[in-house]
Amino acid sequence: MEATMALFQEVDYHQMTMEGVAARARVGKSTVYRWWSTKASLVIDAVDVALTAMRQGPIEVTGDSATVVRELVRRIVEAVASPAGRMIAAVSGDLRNDLAGQRQLAAMLGPHRAAGSSIVYALISRGDLPHDLDADLMLDLIAGTVLSRILLGRHPTPALVDQLTDLVLEGRLPRLSS
């Protein structure tokens, strides 16, 4: 996993090979292929390890809901902007026609999304967010916004975290500044 992450930092995903990962890990190519039949499955497992290492503990749903939402947004932005998040973006093209890879990615991201959804539902149950809020769509909007910016070479900023927090809390889109 470390070799996969390190190699991804040095070369583009499409230039990364199973052979390169094996060489970096100082193991035989057959060892890598024994555990992962595709580069996509190897990368998804590496992403899982990296995201697990990033975990900061649960977000406590107490006190000010704005603080809770801001922390949730900040963590999503941080994860999507991390090397692990960039790896997900890079592998996504290979998963277009790979049902097994799609299922593997969904299973890997499932617990992370469930944690985010549970926070949203806790805020809904307290009356801090609208009862009919689509938690999955909200999480998609946050992650998708960050991903879109990264793909366009625009790195997320603290201002983006503030804007996305306002969007969740107030349901309003930020205005262009003059």
Coordinates of N, CA and C in Angstrom, one line a residue:
M1 N 0.8 -1.2 0.0 CA 0.0 0.0 0.0 C 0.9 1.2 0.0
E2 N 1.9 1.2 0.8 CA 2.8 2.3 0.9 C 3.5 2.6 -0.5
A3 N 3.9 1.5 -1.1 CA 4.5 1.6 -2.4 C 3.6 2.2 -3.5
T4 N 2.3 1.8 -3.4 CA 1.3 2.3 -4.3 C 1.1 3.8 -4.1
M5 N 1.0 4.2 -2.9 CA 0.8 5.6 -2.6 C 2.0 6.4 -3.0
A6 N 3.2 5.9 -2.7 CA 4.4 6.6 -3.1 C 4.6 6.7 -4.6
L7 N 4.3 5.7 -5.3 CA 4.5 5.7 -6.7 C 3.5 6.7 -7.3
F8 N 2.2 6.7 -6.8 CA 1.2 7.6 -7.3 C 1.7 9.1 -7.2
Q9 N 2.4 9.4 -6.1 CA 2.9 10.7 -5.9 C 4.0 11.1 -6.9
E10 N 4.6 10.1 -7.5 CA 5.7 10.4 -8.4 C 5.3 10.3 -9.9
V11 N 4.3 9.5 -10.2 CA 3.9 9.4 -11.6 C 2.4 9.5 -11.7
D12 N 1.9 9.8 -12.9 CA 0.5 9.8 -13.1 C -0.1 8.4 -13.0
Y13 N -1.3 8.4 -12.6 CA -2.0 7.1 -12.4 C -1.9 6.2 -13.7
H14 N -2.0 6.8 -14.9 CA -2.0 6.0 -16.1 C -0.6 5.5 -16.4
Q15 N 0.5 6.2 -15.8 CA 1.8 5.7 -16.0 C 2.2 4.7 -14.9
M16 N 1.4 4.6 -13.9 CA 1.7 3.7 -12.8 C 1.4 2.3 -13.3
T17 N 2.2 1.3 -13.0 CA 2.0 -0.1 -13.4 C 2.1 -1.0 -12.2
M18 N 1.5 -2.2 -12.3 CA 1.6 -3.2 -11.3 C 3.1 -3.6 -11.1
E19 N 3.8 -3.6 -12.2 CA 5.2 -4.0 -12.1 C 6.0 -2.9 -11.4
G20 N 5.7 -1.6 -11.6 CA 6.3 -0.5 -10.9 C 6.0 -0.6 -9.4
V21 N 4.8 -0.9 -9.0 CA 4.5 -1.0 -7.6 C 5.3 -2.2 -7.0
A22 N 5.3 -3.3 -7.7 CA 6.1 -4.5 -7.2 C 7.5 -4.1 -7.0
A23 N 8.1 -3.4 -8.0 CA 9.5 -3.1 -7.8 C 9.7 -2.1 -6.6
R24 N 8.8 -1.2 -6.5 CA 8.9 -0.2 -5.4 C 8.7 -0.9 -4.0
A25 N 7.9 -1.9 -4.0 CA 7.7 -2.7 -2.8 C 8.7 -3.8 -2.5
R26 N 9.6 -4.0 -3.5 CA 10.6 -5.0 -3.5 C 10.0 -6.4 -3.3
V27 N 9.0 -6.6 -4.2 CA 8.4 -8.0 -4.2 C 8.3 -8.4 -5.7
G28 N 8.0 -9.6 -5.9 CA 7.8 -10.1 -7.3 C 6.5 -9.6 -7.8
K29 N 6.4 -9.4 -9.2 CA 5.2 -9.0 -9.8 C 4.1 -10.0 -9.5
S30 N 4.4 -11.3 -9.5 CA 3.4 -12.3 -9.2 C 2.7 -12.1 -7.8
T31 N 3.5 -11.6 -6.9 CA 3.0 -11.3 -5.5 C 1.9 -10.3 -5.6
V32 N 2.1 -9.2 -6.3 CA 1.1 -8.2 -6.5 C -0.1 -8.7 -7.2
Y33 N 0.1 -9.4 -8.3 CA -1.1 -10.0 -9.0 C -1.8 -11.1 -8.2
R34 N -1.2 -11.7 -7.3 CA -1.9 -12.7 -6.5 C -3.0 -12.1 -5.6
W35 N -2.7 -10.8 -5.2 CA -3.7 -10.1 -4.3 C -4.6 -9.2 -5.1
W36 N -4.1 -8.6 -6.2 CA -4.9 -7.7 -6.9 C -4.9 -8.0 -8.4
S37 N -6.0 -8.3 -9.0 CA -6.0 -8.6 -10.4 C -5.9 -7.4 -11.3
T38 N -6.3 -6.2 -10.8 CA -6.2 -5.0 -11.6 C -5.5 -3.9 -10.9
K39 N -5.0 -3.0 -11.6 CA -4.4 -1.8 -11.0 C -5.5 -1.0 -10.2
A40 N -6.7 -1.0 -10.8 CA -7.8 -0.3 -10.1 C -8.1 -0.9 -8.7
S41 N -8.1 -2.2 -8.6 CA -8.4 -2.8 -7.3 C -7.2 -2.5 -6.3
L42 N -6.0 -2.5 -6.8 CA -4.9 -2.2 -5.9 C -5.0 -0.8 -5.4
V43 N -5.3 0.2 -6.3 CA -5.4 1.6 -5.9 C -6.5 1.8 -5.0
I44 N -7.7 1.1 -5.2 CA -8.8 1.3 -4.2 C -8.4 0.8 -2.8
D45 N -7.7 -0.3 -2.7 CA -7.2 -0.8 -1.4 C -6.2 0.2 -0.8
A46 N -5.4 0.8 -1.6 CA -4.4 1.8 -1.1 C -5.2 3.0 -0.6
V47 N -6.2 3.4 -1.3 CA -7.0 4.6 -0.9 C -7.7 4.3 0.4
D48 N -8.2 3.1 0.6 CA -8.8 2.7 1.8 C -7.8 2.8 3.0
V49 N -6.6 2.3 2.8 CA -5.6 2.4 3.9 C -5.3 3.9 4.2
A50 N -5.2 4.7 3.2 CA -4.9 6.1 3.3 C -6.0 6.9 4.0
L51 N -7.3 6.6 3.6 CA -8.4 7.3 4.3 C -8.6 6.9 5.7
T52 N -8.3 5.6 6.0 CA -8.4 5.1 7.4 C -7.3 5.8 8.2
A53 N -6.2 6.0 7.7 CA -5.1 6.7 8.4 C -5.4 8.1 8.7
M54 N -6.3 8.7 7.8 CA -6.6 10.1 8.0 C -7.7 10.3 9.1
R55 N -8.4 9.3 9.5 CA -9.5 9.4 10.4 C -9.1 10.2 11.6
Q56 N -10.0 11.1 12.0 CA -9.7 12.0 13.1 C -10.6 11.8 14.3
G57 N -11.4 10.7 14.3 CA -12.3 10.4 15.3 C -13.7 11.0 15.0
P58 N -14.7 10.6 15.7 CA -16.0 11.0 15.3 C -16.3 12.5 15.6
I59 N -17.2 13.0 14.8 CA -17.6 14.4 15.0 C -18.7 14.4 16.0
E60 N -18.6 15.0 17.1 CA -19.6 15.1 18.1 C -20.7 16.0 17.7
V61 N -21.9 15.6 17.7 CA -23.1 16.4 17.3 C -23.6 17.0 18.6
T62 N -22.9 18.0 19.1 CA -23.3 18.7 20.3 C -23.1 20.2 20.0
G63 N -23.8 21.0 20.8 CA -23.6 22.5 20.7 C -24.0 23.1 19.3
D64 N -23.2 23.9 18.8 CA -23.6 24.7 17.7 C -23.6 23.9 16.4
S65 N -24.7 23.9 15.7 CA -24.8 23.1 14.5 C -23.9 23.6 13.4
A66 N -23.7 24.9 13.3 CA -22.8 25.5 12.3 C -21.3 24.9 12.5
T67 N -20.9 24.8 13.7 CA -19.6 24.2 14.0 C -19.5 22.8 13.5
V68 N -20.6 22.0 13.8 CA -20.6 20.6 13.4 C -20.6 20.5 11.9
V69 N -21.4 21.3 11.2 CA -21.5 21.2 9.7 C -20.1 21.7 9.1
R70 N -19.5 22.7 9.7 CA -18.3 23.2 9.2 C -17.2 22.1 9.3
E71 N -17.2 21.4 10.4 CA -16.2 20.3 10.6 C -16.4 19.2 9.6
L72 N -17.7 18.8 9.4 CA -18.0 17.8 8.4 C -17.5 18.2 7.0
V73 N -17.8 19.4 6.7 CA -17.4 19.9 5.3 C -15.9 20.0 5.3
R74 N -15.2 20.5 6.3 CA -13.7 20.5 6.3 C -13.1 19.2 6.1
R75 N -13.7 18.2 6.8 CA -13.1 16.8 6.6 C -13.3 16.2 5.2
I76 N -14.5 16.5 4.7 CA -14.8 16.0 3.3 C -13.8 16.7 2.3
V77 N -13.6 18.0 2.5 CA -12.7 18.8 1.6 C -11.3 18.2 1.7
E78 N -10.9 18.0 3.0 CA -9.5 17.5 3.2 C -9.4 16.1 2.6
A79 N -10.3 15.2 2.7 CA -10.2 13.9 2.2 C -10.2 13.9 0.7
V80 N -11.1 14.7 0.0 CA -11.1 14.7 -1.4 C -9.8 15.3 -2.0
A81 N -9.3 16.3 -1.3 CA -8.1 17.0 -1.8 C -6.8 16.3 -1.4
S82 N -6.9 15.2 -0.6 CA -5.7 14.4 -0.2 C -5.2 13.6 -1.4
P83 N -4.0 13.0 -1.3 CA -3.6 12.1 -2.3 C -4.6 10.9 -2.5
A84 N -5.2 10.5 -1.5 CA -6.2 9.4 -1.6 C -7.4 9.8 -2.4
G85 N -7.8 11.0 -2.2 CA -8.9 11.6 -3.0 C -8.6 11.7 -4.4
R86 N -7.4 12.2 -4.7 CA -6.9 12.3 -6.1 C -6.7 11.0 -6.7
M87 N -6.4 10.0 -6.0 CA -6.3 8.6 -6.5 C -7.7 8.1 -6.9
I88 N -8.7 8.4 -6.2 CA -10.1 8.0 -6.5 C -10.5 8.7 -7.9
A89 N -10.2 10.0 -8.0 CA -10.5 10.7 -9.2 C -9.7 10.0 -10.4
A90 N -8.5 9.7 -10.2 CA -7.7 9.1 -11.3 C -8.2 7.7 -11.7
V91 N -8.6 6.9 -10.7 CA -9.0 5.5 -11.0 C -10.5 5.5 -11.6
S92 N -11.2 6.6 -11.5 CA -12.6 6.6 -11.8 C -12.8 6.2 -13.3
G93 N -11.9 6.7 -14.2 CA -12.1 6.3 -15.6 C -12.0 4.8 -15.9
D94 N -11.1 4.2 -15.1 CA -11.0 2.7 -15.3 C -12.2 2.0 -14.8
L95 N -13.0 2.6 -13.9 CA -14.1 1.9 -13.3 C -15.4 2.0 -14.1
R96 N -15.3 2.8 -15.1 CA -16.5 3.1 -15.9 C -17.2 1.8 -16.4
N97 N -16.5 0.8 -16.8 CA -17.0 -0.5 -17.3 C -16.6 -1.6 -16.4
D98 N -16.2 -1.3 -15.2 CA -15.7 -2.4 -14.3 C -16.6 -2.5 -13.1
L99 N -17.7 -3.4 -13.2 CA -18.6 -3.5 -12.1 C -18.0 -3.9 -10.8
A100 N -17.1 -4.9 -10.9 CA -16.4 -5.3 -9.6 C -15.7 -4.2 -9.0
G101 N -15.0 -3.4 -9.8 CA -14.3 -2.2 -9.2 C -15.2 -1.2 -8.6
Q102 N -16.3 -1.0 -9.3 CA -17.4 0.0 -8.8 C -17.9 -0.5 -7.4
R103 N -18.1 -1.8 -7.3 CA -18.6 -2.4 -6.0 C -17.5 -2.3 -5.0
Q104 N -16.3 -2.5 -5.3 CA -15.2 -2.4 -4.4 C -15.1 -1.0 -3.9
L105 N -15.2 0.0 -4.8 CA -15.1 1.4 -4.4 C -16.3 1.8 -3.5
A106 N -17.5 1.4 -3.9 CA -18.6 1.7 -3.1 C -18.5 1.1 -1.7
A107 N -18.1 -0.2 -1.6 CA -17.9 -0.8 -0.3 C -16.8 -0.1 0.6
M108 N -15.8 0.3 -0.1 CA -14.7 1.0 0.6 C -15.2 2.4 1.1
L109 N -15.9 3.1 0.3 CA -16.4 4.5 0.7 C -17.6 4.4 1.6
G110 N -18.3 3.3 1.6 CA -19.6 3.2 2.4 C -19.5 3.6 3.8
P111 N -18.6 3.1 4.6 CA -18.5 3.5 6.0 C -18.2 5.0 6.2
H112 N -17.4 5.6 5.3 CA -17.1 7.0 5.3 C -18.4 7.8 5.0
R113 N -19.1 7.4 4.0 CA -20.4 8.1 3.7 C -21.4 7.9 4.8
A114 N -21.5 6.7 5.4 CA -22.4 6.5 6.4 C -22.1 7.4 7.6
A115 N -20.9 7.6 7.9 CA -20.5 8.5 9.1 C -21.0 9.9 8.8
G116 N -20.8 10.4 7.6 CA -21.2 11.7 7.2 C -22.7 11.8 7.2
S117 N -23.4 10.8 6.7 CA -24.9 10.8 6.7 C -25.4 10.8 8.1
S118 N -24.8 10.0 9.0 CA -25.3 10.0 10.4 C -25.2 11.3 11.1
I119 N -24.2 12.1 10.7 CA -24.1 13.5 11.3 C -25.3 14.3 10.7
V120 N -25.5 14.2 9.4 CA -26.6 15.0 8.8 C -27.9 14.6 9.4
Y121 N -28.2 13.3 9.6 CA -29.4 12.9 10.1 C -29.6 13.3 11.6
A122 N -28.5 13.3 12.3 CA -28.5 13.8 13.7 C -28.9 15.3 13.8
L123 N -28.4 16.1 12.9 CA -28.7 17.5 12.8 C -30.2 17.7 12.3
I124 N -30.6 16.8 11.4 CA -32.0 16.9 11.0 C -33.0 16.5 12.2
S125 N -32.6 15.5 13.0 CA -33.4 15.1 14.1 C -33.5 16.2 15.2
R126 N -32.5 17.0 15.3 CA -32.5 18.1 16.2 C -33.3 19.3 15.7
G127 N -33.6 19.3 14.4 CA -34.3 20.4 13.8 C -33.4 21.5 13.3
D128 N -32.1 21.2 13.2 CA -31.1 22.1 12.8 C -30.9 22.2 11.3
L129 N -31.4 21.1 10.6 CA -31.4 21.1 9.1 C -32.8 20.7 8.7
P130 N -33.2 21.0 7.5 CA -34.6 20.7 7.1 C -34.8 19.2 7.1
H131 N -36.0 18.8 7.5 CA -36.4 17.4 7.6 C -36.3 16.6 6.3
D132 N -36.5 17.3 5.2 CA -36.5 16.6 3.9 C -35.1 16.8 3.1
L133 N -34.1 17.1 3.8 CA -32.8 17.3 3.2 C -32.3 15.9 2.7
D134 N -31.8 15.9 1.5 CA -31.2 14.6 0.9 C -29.8 14.6 1.4
A135 N -29.5 13.8 2.4 CA -28.1 13.7 2.9 C -27.1 13.2 1.9
D136 N -27.5 12.2 1.1 CA -26.5 11.7 0.1 C -26.2 12.8 -0.9
L137 N -27.2 13.5 -1.4 CA -27.0 14.6 -2.4 C -26.1 15.7 -1.8
M138 N -26.4 16.0 -0.5 CA -25.6 17.0 0.1 C -24.1 16.6 0.2
L139 N -23.8 15.3 0.6 CA -22.4 14.9 0.6 C -21.8 14.8 -0.8
D140 N -22.6 14.4 -1.8 CA -22.2 14.5 -3.2 C -21.8 15.9 -3.7
L141 N -22.7 16.8 -3.3 CA -22.4 18.2 -3.7 C -21.1 18.7 -3.1
I142 N -20.9 18.4 -1.9 CA -19.6 18.9 -1.2 C -18.4 18.2 -1.9
A143 N -18.4 16.9 -2.0 CA -17.3 16.2 -2.6 C -17.1 16.5 -4.0
G144 N -18.2 16.6 -4.8 CA -18.2 16.9 -6.2 C -17.6 18.3 -6.5
T145 N -18.0 19.2 -5.6 CA -17.4 20.6 -5.8 C -15.9 20.6 -5.7
V146 N -15.5 19.9 -4.6 CA -14.0 19.9 -4.4 C -13.3 19.1 -5.5
L147 N -13.9 18.0 -5.9 CA -13.3 17.2 -7.0 C -13.2 18.1 -8.3
S148 N -14.3 18.7 -8.6 CA -14.3 19.6 -9.8 C -13.2 20.6 -9.8
R149 N -13.1 21.3 -8.7 CA -12.0 22.3 -8.6 C -10.6 21.7 -8.7
I150 N -10.4 20.6 -8.1 CA -9.1 19.9 -8.2 C -8.8 19.6 -9.7
L151 N -9.8 19.0 -10.3 CA -9.6 18.6 -11.7 C -9.3 19.8 -12.6
L152 N -9.8 21.0 -12.2 CA -9.5 22.2 -13.0 C -8.3 23.0 -12.5
G153 N -7.6 22.4 -11.6 CA -6.3 23.0 -11.1 C -6.6 24.1 -10.0
R154 N -7.7 24.1 -9.4 CA -8.0 25.1 -8.4 C -8.1 24.3 -7.0
H155 N -7.2 24.6 -6.2 CA -7.2 23.9 -4.9 C -8.1 24.5 -3.9
P156 N -8.8 23.7 -3.1 CA -9.8 24.2 -2.1 C -9.1 25.1 -1.1
T157 N -9.9 26.0 -0.7 CA -9.4 27.0 0.3 C -10.3 27.0 1.5
P158 N -9.9 27.6 2.6 CA -10.8 27.8 3.7 C -12.1 28.5 3.4
A159 N -12.0 29.5 2.4 CA -13.2 30.2 2.0 C -14.2 29.2 1.3
L160 N -13.7 28.2 0.6 CA -14.6 27.2 0.0 C -15.3 26.4 1.1
V161 N -14.6 26.1 2.2 CA -15.2 25.4 3.3 C -16.3 26.3 3.9
D162 N -16.1 27.6 4.1 CA -17.1 28.5 4.6 C -18.3 28.6 3.6
Q163 N -18.0 28.6 2.3 CA -19.1 28.7 1.3 C -20.0 27.5 1.3
L164 N -19.3 26.3 1.4 CA -20.1 25.1 1.4 C -20.9 24.9 2.7
T165 N -20.3 25.4 3.8 CA -21.0 25.3 5.1 C -22.2 26.2 5.0
D166 N -22.1 27.4 4.5 CA -23.3 28.3 4.3 C -24.3 27.7 3.4
L167 N -23.9 27.0 2.4 CA -24.8 26.4 1.4 C -25.7 25.3 2.2
V168 N -25.0 24.5 3.0 CA -25.7 23.5 3.7 C -26.6 24.1 4.8
L169 N -26.2 25.1 5.5 CA -26.9 25.6 6.6 C -28.1 26.6 6.2
E170 N -27.8 27.3 5.1 CA -28.8 28.3 4.7 C -29.4 28.0 3.4
G171 N -28.9 27.0 2.7 CA -29.5 26.7 1.4 C -29.3 27.7 0.4
R172 N -28.3 28.5 0.5 CA -28.1 29.6 -0.5 C -26.7 29.4 -1.1
L173 N -26.7 29.7 -2.4 CA -25.5 29.6 -3.1 C -24.7 30.9 -2.9
P174 N -23.4 30.8 -2.8 CA -22.6 32.0 -2.7 C -22.7 32.9 -4.0
R175 N -22.5 34.2 -3.8 CA -22.6 35.1 -4.9 C -21.1 35.4 -5.3
L176 N -21.0 35.8 -6.6 CA -19.7 36.2 -7.1 C -19.3 37.6 -6.4
S177 N -18.1 37.7 -6.0 CA -17.7 38.9 -5.4 C -17.3 39.9 -6.5
S178 N -17.5 41.2 -6.3 CA -17.2 42.1 -7.3 C -15.8 42.7 -7.2

